[in-house]
mmCIF file of C-alpha atoms and ligand atoms in Angstrom:
data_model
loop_
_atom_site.group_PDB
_atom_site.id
_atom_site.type_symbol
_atom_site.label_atom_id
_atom_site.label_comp_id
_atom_site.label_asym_id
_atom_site.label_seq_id
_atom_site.Cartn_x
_atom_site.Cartn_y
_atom_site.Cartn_z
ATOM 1 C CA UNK Q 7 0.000 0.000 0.000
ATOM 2 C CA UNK Q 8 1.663 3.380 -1.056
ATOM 3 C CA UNK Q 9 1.452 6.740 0.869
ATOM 4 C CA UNK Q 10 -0.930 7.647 -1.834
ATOM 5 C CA UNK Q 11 -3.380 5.130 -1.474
ATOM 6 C CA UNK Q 12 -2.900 6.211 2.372
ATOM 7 C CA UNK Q 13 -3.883 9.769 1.775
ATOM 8 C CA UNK Q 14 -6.831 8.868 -1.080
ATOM 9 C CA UNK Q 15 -8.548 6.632 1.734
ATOM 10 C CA UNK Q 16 -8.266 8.833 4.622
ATOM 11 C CA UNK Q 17 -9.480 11.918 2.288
ATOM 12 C CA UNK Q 18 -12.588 9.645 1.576
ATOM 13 C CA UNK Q 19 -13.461 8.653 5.132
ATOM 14 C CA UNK Q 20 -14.635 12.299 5.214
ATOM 15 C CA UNK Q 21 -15.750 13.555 1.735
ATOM 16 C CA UNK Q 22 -18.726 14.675 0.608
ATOM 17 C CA UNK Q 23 -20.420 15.861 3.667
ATOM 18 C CA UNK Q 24 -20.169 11.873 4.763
ATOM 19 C CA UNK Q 25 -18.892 10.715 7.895
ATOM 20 C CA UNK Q 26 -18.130 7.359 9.934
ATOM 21 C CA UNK Q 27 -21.033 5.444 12.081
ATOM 22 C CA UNK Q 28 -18.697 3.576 14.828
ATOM 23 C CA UNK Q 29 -20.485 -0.051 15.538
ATOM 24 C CA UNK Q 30 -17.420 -1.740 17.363
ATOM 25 C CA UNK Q 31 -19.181 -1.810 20.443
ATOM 26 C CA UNK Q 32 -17.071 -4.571 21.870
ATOM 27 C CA UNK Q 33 -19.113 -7.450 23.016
ATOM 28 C CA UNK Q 34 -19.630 -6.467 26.850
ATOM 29 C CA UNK Q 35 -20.415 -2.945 25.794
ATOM 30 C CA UNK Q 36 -22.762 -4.006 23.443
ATOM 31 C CA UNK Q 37 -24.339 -6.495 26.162
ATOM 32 C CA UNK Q 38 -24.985 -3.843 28.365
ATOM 33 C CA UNK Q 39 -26.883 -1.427 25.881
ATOM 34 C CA UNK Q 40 -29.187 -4.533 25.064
ATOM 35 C CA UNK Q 41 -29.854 -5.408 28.649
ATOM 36 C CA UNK Q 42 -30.875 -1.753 29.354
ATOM 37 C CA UNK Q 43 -34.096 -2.644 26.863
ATOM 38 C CA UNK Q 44 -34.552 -6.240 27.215
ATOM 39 C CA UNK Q 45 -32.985 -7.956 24.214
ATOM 40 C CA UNK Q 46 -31.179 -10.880 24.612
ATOM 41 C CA UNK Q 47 -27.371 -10.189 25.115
ATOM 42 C CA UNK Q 48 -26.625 -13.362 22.608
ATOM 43 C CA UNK Q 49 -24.118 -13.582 19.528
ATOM 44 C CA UNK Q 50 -26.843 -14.078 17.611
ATOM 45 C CA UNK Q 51 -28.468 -10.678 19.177
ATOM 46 C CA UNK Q 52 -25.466 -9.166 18.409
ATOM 47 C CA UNK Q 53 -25.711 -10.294 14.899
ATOM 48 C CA UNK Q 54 -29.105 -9.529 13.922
ATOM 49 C CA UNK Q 55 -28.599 -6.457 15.101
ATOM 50 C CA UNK Q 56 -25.556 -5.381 12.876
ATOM 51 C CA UNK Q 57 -27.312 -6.773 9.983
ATOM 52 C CA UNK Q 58 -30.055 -4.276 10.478
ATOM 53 C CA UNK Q 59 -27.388 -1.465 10.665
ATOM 54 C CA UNK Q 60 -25.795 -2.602 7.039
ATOM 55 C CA UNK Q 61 -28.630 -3.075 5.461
ATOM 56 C CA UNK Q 62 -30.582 0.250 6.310
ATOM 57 C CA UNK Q 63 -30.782 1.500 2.411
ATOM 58 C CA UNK Q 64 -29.261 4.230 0.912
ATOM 59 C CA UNK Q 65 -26.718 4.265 4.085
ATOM 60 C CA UNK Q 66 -24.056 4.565 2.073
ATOM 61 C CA UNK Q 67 -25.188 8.348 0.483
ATOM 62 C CA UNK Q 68 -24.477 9.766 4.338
ATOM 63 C CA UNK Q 69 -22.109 7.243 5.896
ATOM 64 C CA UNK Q 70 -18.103 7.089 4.554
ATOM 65 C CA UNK Q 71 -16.988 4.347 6.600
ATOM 66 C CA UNK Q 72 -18.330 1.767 9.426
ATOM 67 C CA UNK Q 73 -15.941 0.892 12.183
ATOM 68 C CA UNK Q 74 -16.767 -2.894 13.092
ATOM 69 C CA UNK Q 75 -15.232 -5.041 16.083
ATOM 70 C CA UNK Q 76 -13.988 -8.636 15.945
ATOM 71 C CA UNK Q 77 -16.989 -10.435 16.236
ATOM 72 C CA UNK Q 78 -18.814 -8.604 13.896
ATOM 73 C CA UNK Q 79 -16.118 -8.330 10.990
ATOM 74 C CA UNK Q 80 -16.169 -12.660 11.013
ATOM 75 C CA UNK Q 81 -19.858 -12.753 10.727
ATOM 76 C CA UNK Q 82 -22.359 -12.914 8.093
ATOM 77 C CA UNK Q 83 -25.525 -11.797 6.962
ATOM 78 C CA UNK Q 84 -28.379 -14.162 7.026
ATOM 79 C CA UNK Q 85 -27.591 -15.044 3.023
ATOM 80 C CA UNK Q 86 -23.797 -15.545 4.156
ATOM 81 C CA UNK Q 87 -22.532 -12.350 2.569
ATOM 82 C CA UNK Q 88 -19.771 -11.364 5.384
ATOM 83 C CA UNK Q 89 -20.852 -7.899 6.472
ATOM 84 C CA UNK Q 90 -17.351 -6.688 5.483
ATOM 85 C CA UNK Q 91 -18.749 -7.388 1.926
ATOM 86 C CA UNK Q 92 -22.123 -6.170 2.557
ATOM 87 C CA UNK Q 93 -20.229 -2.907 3.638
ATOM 88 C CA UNK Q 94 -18.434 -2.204 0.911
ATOM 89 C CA UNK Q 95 -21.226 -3.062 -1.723
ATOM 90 C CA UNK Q 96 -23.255 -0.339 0.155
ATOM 91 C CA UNK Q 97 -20.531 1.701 -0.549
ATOM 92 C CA UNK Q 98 -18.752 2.213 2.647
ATOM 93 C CA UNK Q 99 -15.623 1.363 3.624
ATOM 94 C CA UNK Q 100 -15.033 -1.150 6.259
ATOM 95 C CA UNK Q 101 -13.016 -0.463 9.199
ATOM 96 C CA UNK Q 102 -12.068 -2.308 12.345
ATOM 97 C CA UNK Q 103 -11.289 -1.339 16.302
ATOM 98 C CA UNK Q 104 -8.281 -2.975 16.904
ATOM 99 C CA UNK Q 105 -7.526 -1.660 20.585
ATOM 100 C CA UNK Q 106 -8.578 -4.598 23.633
ATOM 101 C CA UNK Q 107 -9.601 -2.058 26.122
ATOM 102 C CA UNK Q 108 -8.682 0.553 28.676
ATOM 103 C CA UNK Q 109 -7.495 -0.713 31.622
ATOM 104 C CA UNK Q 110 -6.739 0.520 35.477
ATOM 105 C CA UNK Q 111 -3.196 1.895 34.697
ATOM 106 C CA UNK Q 112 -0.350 0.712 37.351
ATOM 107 C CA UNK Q 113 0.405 3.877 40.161
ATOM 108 C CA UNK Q 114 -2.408 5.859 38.851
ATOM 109 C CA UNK Q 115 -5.721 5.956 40.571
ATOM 110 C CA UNK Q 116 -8.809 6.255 38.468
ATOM 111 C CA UNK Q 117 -6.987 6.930 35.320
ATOM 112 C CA UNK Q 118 -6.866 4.051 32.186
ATOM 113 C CA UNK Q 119 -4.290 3.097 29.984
ATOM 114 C CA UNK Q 120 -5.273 1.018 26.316
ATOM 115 C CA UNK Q 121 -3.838 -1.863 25.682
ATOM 116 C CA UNK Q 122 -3.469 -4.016 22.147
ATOM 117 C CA UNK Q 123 -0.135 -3.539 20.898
ATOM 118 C CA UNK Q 124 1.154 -6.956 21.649
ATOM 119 C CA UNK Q 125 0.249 -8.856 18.216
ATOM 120 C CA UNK Q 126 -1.153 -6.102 16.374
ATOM 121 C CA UNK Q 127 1.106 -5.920 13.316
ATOM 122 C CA UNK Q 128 -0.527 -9.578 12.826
ATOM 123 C CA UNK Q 129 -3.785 -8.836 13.743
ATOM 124 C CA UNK Q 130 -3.792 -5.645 11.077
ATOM 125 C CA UNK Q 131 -2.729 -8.189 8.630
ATOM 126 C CA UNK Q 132 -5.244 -10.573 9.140
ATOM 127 C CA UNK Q 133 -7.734 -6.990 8.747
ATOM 128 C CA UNK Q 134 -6.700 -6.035 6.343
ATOM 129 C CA UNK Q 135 -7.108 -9.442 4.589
ATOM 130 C CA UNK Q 136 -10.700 -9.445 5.504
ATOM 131 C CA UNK Q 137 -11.196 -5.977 3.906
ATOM 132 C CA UNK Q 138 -10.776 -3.509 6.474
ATOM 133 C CA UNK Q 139 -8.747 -0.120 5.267
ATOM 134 C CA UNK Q 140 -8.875 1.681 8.419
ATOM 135 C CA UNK Q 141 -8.423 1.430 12.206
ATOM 136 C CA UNK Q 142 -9.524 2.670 15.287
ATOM 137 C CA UNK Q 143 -7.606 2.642 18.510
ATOM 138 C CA UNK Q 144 -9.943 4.636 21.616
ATOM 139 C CA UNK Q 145 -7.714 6.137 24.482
ATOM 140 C CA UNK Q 146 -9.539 7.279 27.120
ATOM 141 C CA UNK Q 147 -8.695 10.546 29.791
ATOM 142 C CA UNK Q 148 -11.104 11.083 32.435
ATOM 143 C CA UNK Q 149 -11.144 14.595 34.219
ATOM 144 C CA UNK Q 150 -11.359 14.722 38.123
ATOM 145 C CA UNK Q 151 -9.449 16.537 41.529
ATOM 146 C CA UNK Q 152 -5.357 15.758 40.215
ATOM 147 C CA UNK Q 153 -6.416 14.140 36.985
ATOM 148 C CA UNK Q 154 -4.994 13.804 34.238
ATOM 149 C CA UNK Q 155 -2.024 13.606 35.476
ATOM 150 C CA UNK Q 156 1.173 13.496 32.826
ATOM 151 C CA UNK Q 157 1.751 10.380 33.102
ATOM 152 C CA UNK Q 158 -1.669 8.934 31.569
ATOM 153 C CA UNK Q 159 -1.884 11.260 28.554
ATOM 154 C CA UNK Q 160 1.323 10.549 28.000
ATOM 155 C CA UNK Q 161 1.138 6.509 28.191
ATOM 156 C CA UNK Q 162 -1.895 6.720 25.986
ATOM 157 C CA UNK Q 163 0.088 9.026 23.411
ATOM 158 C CA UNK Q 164 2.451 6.930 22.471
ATOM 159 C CA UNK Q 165 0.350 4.004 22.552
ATOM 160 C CA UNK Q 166 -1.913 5.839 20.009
ATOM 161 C CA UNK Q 167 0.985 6.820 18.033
ATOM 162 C CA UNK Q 168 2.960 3.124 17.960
ATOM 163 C CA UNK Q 169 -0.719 2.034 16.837
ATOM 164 C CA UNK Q 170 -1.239 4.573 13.845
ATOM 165 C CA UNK Q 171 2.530 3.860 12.977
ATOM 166 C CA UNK Q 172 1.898 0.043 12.462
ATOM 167 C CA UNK Q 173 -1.452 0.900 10.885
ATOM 168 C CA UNK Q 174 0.060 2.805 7.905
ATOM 169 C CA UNK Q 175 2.697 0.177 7.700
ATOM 170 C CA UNK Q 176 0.322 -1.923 7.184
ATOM 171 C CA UNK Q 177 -1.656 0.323 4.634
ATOM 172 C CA UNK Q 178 -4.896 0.822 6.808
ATOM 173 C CA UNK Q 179 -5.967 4.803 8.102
ATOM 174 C CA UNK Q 180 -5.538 4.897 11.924
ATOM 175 C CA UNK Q 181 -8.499 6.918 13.170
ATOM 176 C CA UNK Q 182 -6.580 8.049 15.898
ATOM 177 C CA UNK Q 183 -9.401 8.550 19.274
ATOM 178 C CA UNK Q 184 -7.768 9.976 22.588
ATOM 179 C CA UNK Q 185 -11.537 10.506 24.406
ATOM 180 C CA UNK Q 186 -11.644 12.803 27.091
ATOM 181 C CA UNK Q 187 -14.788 12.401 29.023
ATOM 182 C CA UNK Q 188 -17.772 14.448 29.581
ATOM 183 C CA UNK Q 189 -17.991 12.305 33.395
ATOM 184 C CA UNK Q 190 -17.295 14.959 36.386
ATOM 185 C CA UNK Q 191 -18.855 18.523 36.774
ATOM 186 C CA UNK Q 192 -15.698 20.243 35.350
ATOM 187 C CA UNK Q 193 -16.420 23.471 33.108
ATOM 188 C CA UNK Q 194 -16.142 23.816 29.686
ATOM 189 C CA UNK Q 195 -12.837 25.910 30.064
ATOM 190 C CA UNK Q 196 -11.282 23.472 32.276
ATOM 191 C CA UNK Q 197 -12.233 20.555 29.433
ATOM 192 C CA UNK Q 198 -10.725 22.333 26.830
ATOM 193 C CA UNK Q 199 -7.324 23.203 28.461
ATOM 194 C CA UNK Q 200 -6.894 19.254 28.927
ATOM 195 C CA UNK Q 201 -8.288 18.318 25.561
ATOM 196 C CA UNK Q 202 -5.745 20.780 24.246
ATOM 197 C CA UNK Q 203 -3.107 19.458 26.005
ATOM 198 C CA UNK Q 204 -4.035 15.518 25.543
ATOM 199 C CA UNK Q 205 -4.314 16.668 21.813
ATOM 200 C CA UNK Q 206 -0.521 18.700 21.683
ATOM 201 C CA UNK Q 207 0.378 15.110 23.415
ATOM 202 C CA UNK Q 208 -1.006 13.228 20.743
ATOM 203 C CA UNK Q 209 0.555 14.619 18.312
ATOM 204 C CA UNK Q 210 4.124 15.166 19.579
ATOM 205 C CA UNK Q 211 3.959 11.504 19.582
ATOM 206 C CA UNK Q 212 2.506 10.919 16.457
ATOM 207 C CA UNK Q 213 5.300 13.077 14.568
ATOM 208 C CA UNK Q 214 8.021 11.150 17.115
ATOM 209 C CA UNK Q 215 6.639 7.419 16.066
ATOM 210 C CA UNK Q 216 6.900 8.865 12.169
ATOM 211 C CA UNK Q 217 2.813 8.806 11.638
ATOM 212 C CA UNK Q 218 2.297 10.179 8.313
ATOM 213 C CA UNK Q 219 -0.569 13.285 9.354
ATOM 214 C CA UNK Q 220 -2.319 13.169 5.618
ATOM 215 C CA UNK Q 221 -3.030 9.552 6.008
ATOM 216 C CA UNK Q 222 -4.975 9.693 9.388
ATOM 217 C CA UNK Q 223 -7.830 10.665 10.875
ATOM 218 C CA UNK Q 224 -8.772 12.066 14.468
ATOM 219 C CA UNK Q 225 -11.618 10.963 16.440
ATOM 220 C CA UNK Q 226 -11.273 13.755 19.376
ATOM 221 C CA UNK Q 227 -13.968 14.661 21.718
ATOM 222 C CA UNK Q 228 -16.254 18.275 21.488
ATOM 223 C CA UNK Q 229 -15.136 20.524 24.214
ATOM 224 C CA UNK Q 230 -18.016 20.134 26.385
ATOM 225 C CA UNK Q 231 -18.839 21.002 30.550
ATOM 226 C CA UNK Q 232 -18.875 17.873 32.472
ATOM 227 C CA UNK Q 233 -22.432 16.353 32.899
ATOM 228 C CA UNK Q 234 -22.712 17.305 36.389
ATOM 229 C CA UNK Q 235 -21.987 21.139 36.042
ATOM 230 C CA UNK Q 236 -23.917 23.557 37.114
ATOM 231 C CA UNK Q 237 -23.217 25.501 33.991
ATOM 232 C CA UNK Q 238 -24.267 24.062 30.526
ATOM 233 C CA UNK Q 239 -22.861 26.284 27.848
ATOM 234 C CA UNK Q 240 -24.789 27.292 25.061
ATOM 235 C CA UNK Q 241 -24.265 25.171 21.774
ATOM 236 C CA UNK Q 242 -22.254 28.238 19.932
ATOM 237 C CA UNK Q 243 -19.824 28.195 23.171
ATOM 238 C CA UNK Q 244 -19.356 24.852 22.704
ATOM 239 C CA UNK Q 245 -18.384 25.204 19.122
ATOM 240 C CA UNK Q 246 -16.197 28.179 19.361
ATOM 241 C CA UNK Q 247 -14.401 26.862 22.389
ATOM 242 C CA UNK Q 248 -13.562 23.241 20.206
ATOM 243 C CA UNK Q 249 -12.845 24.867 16.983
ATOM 244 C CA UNK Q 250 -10.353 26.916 18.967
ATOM 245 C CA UNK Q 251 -9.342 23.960 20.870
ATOM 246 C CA UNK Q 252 -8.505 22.411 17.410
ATOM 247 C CA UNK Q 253 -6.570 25.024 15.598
ATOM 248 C CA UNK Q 254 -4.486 25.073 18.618
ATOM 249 C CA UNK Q 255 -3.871 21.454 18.506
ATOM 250 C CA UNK Q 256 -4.284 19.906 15.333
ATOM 251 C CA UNK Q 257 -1.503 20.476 12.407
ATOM 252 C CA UNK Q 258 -3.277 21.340 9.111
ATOM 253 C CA UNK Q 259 -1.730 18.388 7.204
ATOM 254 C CA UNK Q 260 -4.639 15.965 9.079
ATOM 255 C CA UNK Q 261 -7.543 15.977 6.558
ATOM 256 C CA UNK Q 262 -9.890 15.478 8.581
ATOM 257 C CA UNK Q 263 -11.080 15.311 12.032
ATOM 258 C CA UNK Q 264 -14.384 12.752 12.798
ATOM 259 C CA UNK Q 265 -15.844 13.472 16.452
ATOM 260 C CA UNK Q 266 -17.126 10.634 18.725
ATOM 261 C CA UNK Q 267 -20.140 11.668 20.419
ATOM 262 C CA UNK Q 268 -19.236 10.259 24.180
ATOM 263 C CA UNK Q 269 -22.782 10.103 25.323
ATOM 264 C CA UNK Q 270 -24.058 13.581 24.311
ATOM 265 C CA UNK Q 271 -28.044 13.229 23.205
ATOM 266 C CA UNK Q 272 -28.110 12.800 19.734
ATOM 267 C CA UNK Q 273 -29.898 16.024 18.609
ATOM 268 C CA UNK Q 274 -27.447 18.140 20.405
ATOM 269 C CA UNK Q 275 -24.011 16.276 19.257
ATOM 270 C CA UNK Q 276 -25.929 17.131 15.563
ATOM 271 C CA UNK Q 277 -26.574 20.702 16.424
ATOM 272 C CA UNK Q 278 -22.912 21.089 17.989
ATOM 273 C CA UNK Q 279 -21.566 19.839 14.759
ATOM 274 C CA UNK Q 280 -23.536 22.005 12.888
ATOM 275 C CA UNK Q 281 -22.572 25.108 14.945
ATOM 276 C CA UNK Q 282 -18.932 24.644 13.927
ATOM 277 C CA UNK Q 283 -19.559 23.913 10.489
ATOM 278 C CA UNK Q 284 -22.100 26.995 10.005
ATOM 279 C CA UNK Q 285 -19.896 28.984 11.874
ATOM 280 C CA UNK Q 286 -16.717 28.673 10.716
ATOM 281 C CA UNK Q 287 -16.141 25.478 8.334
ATOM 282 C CA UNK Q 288 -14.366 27.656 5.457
ATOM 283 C CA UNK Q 289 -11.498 28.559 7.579
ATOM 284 C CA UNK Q 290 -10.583 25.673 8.659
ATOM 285 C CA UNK Q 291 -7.609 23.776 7.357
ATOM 286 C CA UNK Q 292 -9.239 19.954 7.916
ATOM 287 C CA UNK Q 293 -12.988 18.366 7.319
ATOM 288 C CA UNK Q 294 -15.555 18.366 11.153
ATOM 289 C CA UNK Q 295 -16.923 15.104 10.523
ATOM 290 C CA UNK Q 296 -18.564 12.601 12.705
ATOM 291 C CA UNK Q 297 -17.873 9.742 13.852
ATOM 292 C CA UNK Q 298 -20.974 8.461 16.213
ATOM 293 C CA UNK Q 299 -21.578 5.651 17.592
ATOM 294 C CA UNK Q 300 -24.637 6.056 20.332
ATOM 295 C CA UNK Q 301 -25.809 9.549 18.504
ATOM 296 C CA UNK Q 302 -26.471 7.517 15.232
ATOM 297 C CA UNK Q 303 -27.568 4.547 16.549
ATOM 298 C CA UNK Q 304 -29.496 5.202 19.861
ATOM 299 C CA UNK Q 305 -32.424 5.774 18.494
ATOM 300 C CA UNK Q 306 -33.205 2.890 16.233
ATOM 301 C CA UNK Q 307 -31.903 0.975 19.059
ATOM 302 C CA UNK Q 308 -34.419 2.059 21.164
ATOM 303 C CA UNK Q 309 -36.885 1.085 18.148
ATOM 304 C CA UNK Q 310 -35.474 -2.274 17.678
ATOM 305 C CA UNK Q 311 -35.466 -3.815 20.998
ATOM 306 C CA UNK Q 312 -34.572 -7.661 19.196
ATOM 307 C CA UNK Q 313 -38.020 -7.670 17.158
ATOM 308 C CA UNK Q 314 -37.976 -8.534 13.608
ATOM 309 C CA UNK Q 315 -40.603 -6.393 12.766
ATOM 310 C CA UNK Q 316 -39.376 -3.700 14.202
ATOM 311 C CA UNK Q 317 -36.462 -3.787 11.444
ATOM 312 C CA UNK Q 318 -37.712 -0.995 8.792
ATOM 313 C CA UNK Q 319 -38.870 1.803 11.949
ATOM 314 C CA UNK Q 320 -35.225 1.334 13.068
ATOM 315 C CA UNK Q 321 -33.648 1.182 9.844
ATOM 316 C CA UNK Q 322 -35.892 4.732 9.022
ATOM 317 C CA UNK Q 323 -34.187 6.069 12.630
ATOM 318 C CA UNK Q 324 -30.814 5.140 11.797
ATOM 319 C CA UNK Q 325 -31.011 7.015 8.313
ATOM 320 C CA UNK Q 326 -32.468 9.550 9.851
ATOM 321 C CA UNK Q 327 -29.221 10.123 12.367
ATOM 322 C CA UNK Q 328 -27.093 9.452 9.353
ATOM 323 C CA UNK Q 329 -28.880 12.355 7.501
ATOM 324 C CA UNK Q 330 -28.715 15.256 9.791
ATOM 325 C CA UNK Q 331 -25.307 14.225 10.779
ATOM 326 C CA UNK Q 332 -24.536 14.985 6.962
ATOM 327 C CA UNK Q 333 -26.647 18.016 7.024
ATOM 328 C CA UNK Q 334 -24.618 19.266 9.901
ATOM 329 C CA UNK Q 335 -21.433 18.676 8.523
ATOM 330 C CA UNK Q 336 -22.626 21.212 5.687
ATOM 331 C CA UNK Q 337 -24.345 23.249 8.480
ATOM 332 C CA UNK Q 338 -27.352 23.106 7.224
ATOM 333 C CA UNK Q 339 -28.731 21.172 9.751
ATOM 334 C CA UNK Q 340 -32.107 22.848 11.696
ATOM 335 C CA UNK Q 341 -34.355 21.235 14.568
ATOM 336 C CA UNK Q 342 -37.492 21.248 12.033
ATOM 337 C CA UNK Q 343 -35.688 18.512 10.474
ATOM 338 C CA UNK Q 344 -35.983 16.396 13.300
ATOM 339 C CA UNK Q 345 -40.089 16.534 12.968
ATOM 340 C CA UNK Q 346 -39.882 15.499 9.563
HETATM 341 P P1 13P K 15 -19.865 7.348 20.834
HETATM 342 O O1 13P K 15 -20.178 8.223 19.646
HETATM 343 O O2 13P K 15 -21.033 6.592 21.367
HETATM 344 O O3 13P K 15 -19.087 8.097 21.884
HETATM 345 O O4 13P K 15 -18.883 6.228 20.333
HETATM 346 C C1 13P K 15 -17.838 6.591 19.529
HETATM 347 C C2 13P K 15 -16.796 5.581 19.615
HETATM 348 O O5 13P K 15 -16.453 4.969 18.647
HETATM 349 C C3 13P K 15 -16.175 5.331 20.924
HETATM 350 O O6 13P K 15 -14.972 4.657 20.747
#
């Protein structure tokens, strides 16, 4: 795979006003979003399920690229078409988390380290076999009294950075996701002066471990006020304190930039997107794309609930996410749409 074919994939994760739907809930994560409405927290759940997400029609005029997880990228729609396939007939572009999980990191009290480098240069080849063309590796930095401290942003920097290098060796896109989260009743200012610094981290590292910046993506967080504060800023604040956030942080030579949604309601991560988009997409150097997981899917989810006849309602929901996440990204997205 040449640096080219690098760049042309990463610049069409986030063309055309499309962005990424993340469905790589791992298997307990996944588990616990069925229990919470009664479906059965079975492989076979699990499968159903993701065959109702790839074969929601005309997914593939909003959605770039779907982000699967191990089970999911070895099974099979009913007719045995691997979903991998299904994907890419849809016209998306398969992708695959390839991180095993944040765990309790050694010395540092409620702060999480991501582990999955041991193997990976073999598991990305096996990937890559089965048709995926980009990654995704999640770090995750929680905010609290003393934390971060230095040493967990910078553990999960380099681990982010060792992981995009072996990706592009191995000629997938790492989406590159260092998650700080919206848990704690911190303010808005004090969430952007860590995202800004977890983000300067980042990409020190990245340009140390050789990480070619016009063949990745970023997955970052919105600068948002902790769930539990007092204050909840306004959805312009929220988009001029990221977009400044990101110009700090984020070189010009990364095309584009695909935020998780971490839990915000779905309506609001649109209308945050589509904020910084109306507001200021054409000075910015790099594409604000998306790159949901609960603010896409949620929704049919909720619809769904393991019945089979509930299929087209929750395919209609999904596309429906899918669509005003594209409308946002043009910033064109308005609340009437949501009654349509
Ligand atoms: P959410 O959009 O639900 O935060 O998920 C995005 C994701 O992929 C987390 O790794």
């Amino acid at each position: 795979m040449s640096a080219q074919e690098l760049i042309d994939t990463a610049r069409a994760m986030v063309a055309g006003a499309k962005g990424l739907l993340a469905m790589d809930e791992s298997n307990p994560t996944c588990n616990k979003r069925f229990a919470k409405l009664g479906i059965p927290q079975t492989e076979e759940a699990r499968r159903a399920y993701r065959e109702l997400i790839v074969t929601t029609p005309a997914l593939g005029e909003c959605i770039s690229g779907a982000i699967l997880y191990d089970e999911t990228i070895r099974q099979q729609k009913k007719d045995g078409t691997p979903f991998a396939k299904a994907i890419r007939d849809a016209g998306i572009i398969p992708g695959i988390k390839v991180d095993t999980g944040a765990k309790d990191m050694a010395g540092h009290l409620g702060e999480k380290v991501t582990e999955g480098l041991d193997g990976l240069r073999e598991r990305l080849a096996e990937y890559s076999h089965m048709g995926a063309r980009f990654a995704k590796w999640r770090a995750v930095i929680a905010i609290g009294d003393g934390i971060p401290s230095r040493g967990c942003i910078e553990a999960n920097a380099q681990a982010l950075a060792r992981y995009a290098a072996l990706c592009q060796e191995a000629g997938l896109v790492p989406v590159v996701e260092p998650e700080v989260l919206m848990d704690g009743g911190h303010t808005l200012e004090r969430c952007r002066e860590v995202t800004e610094e977890v983000l300067r981290t980042a990409f020190n590292q990245l340009y140390t471990q050789r990480v070619m910046l016009e063949g990745m993506i970023l997955k970052p967080n919105m600068v948002l006020p902790g769930l539990t504060c007092p204050r909840q800023d306004a959805v312009d604040e929220v988009a001029d304190a990221t977009v400044k956030c990101l110009l700090r942080a984020v070189p010009a030579a990364v095309p584009g930039i695909a935020f998780l949604s971490g839990g915000q309601p779905a309506e609001l991560a649109s209308a945050r997107l589509n904020a910084m988009n109306a507001r200021f997409k054409s000075r910015l150097p790099w594409a604000l794309a998306f790159s949901f997981a609960r603010a896409i899917q949620q929704p049919a989810l909720e619809i769904w609930r393991g019945e089979e006849t509930n299929v087209p309602a929750a395919q209609q929901a999904l596309l429906h996410r899918a669509r005003c996440n594209q409308a946002a990204r043009r910033g064109e997205y308005t609340a009437t749409m949501e009654k349509t």
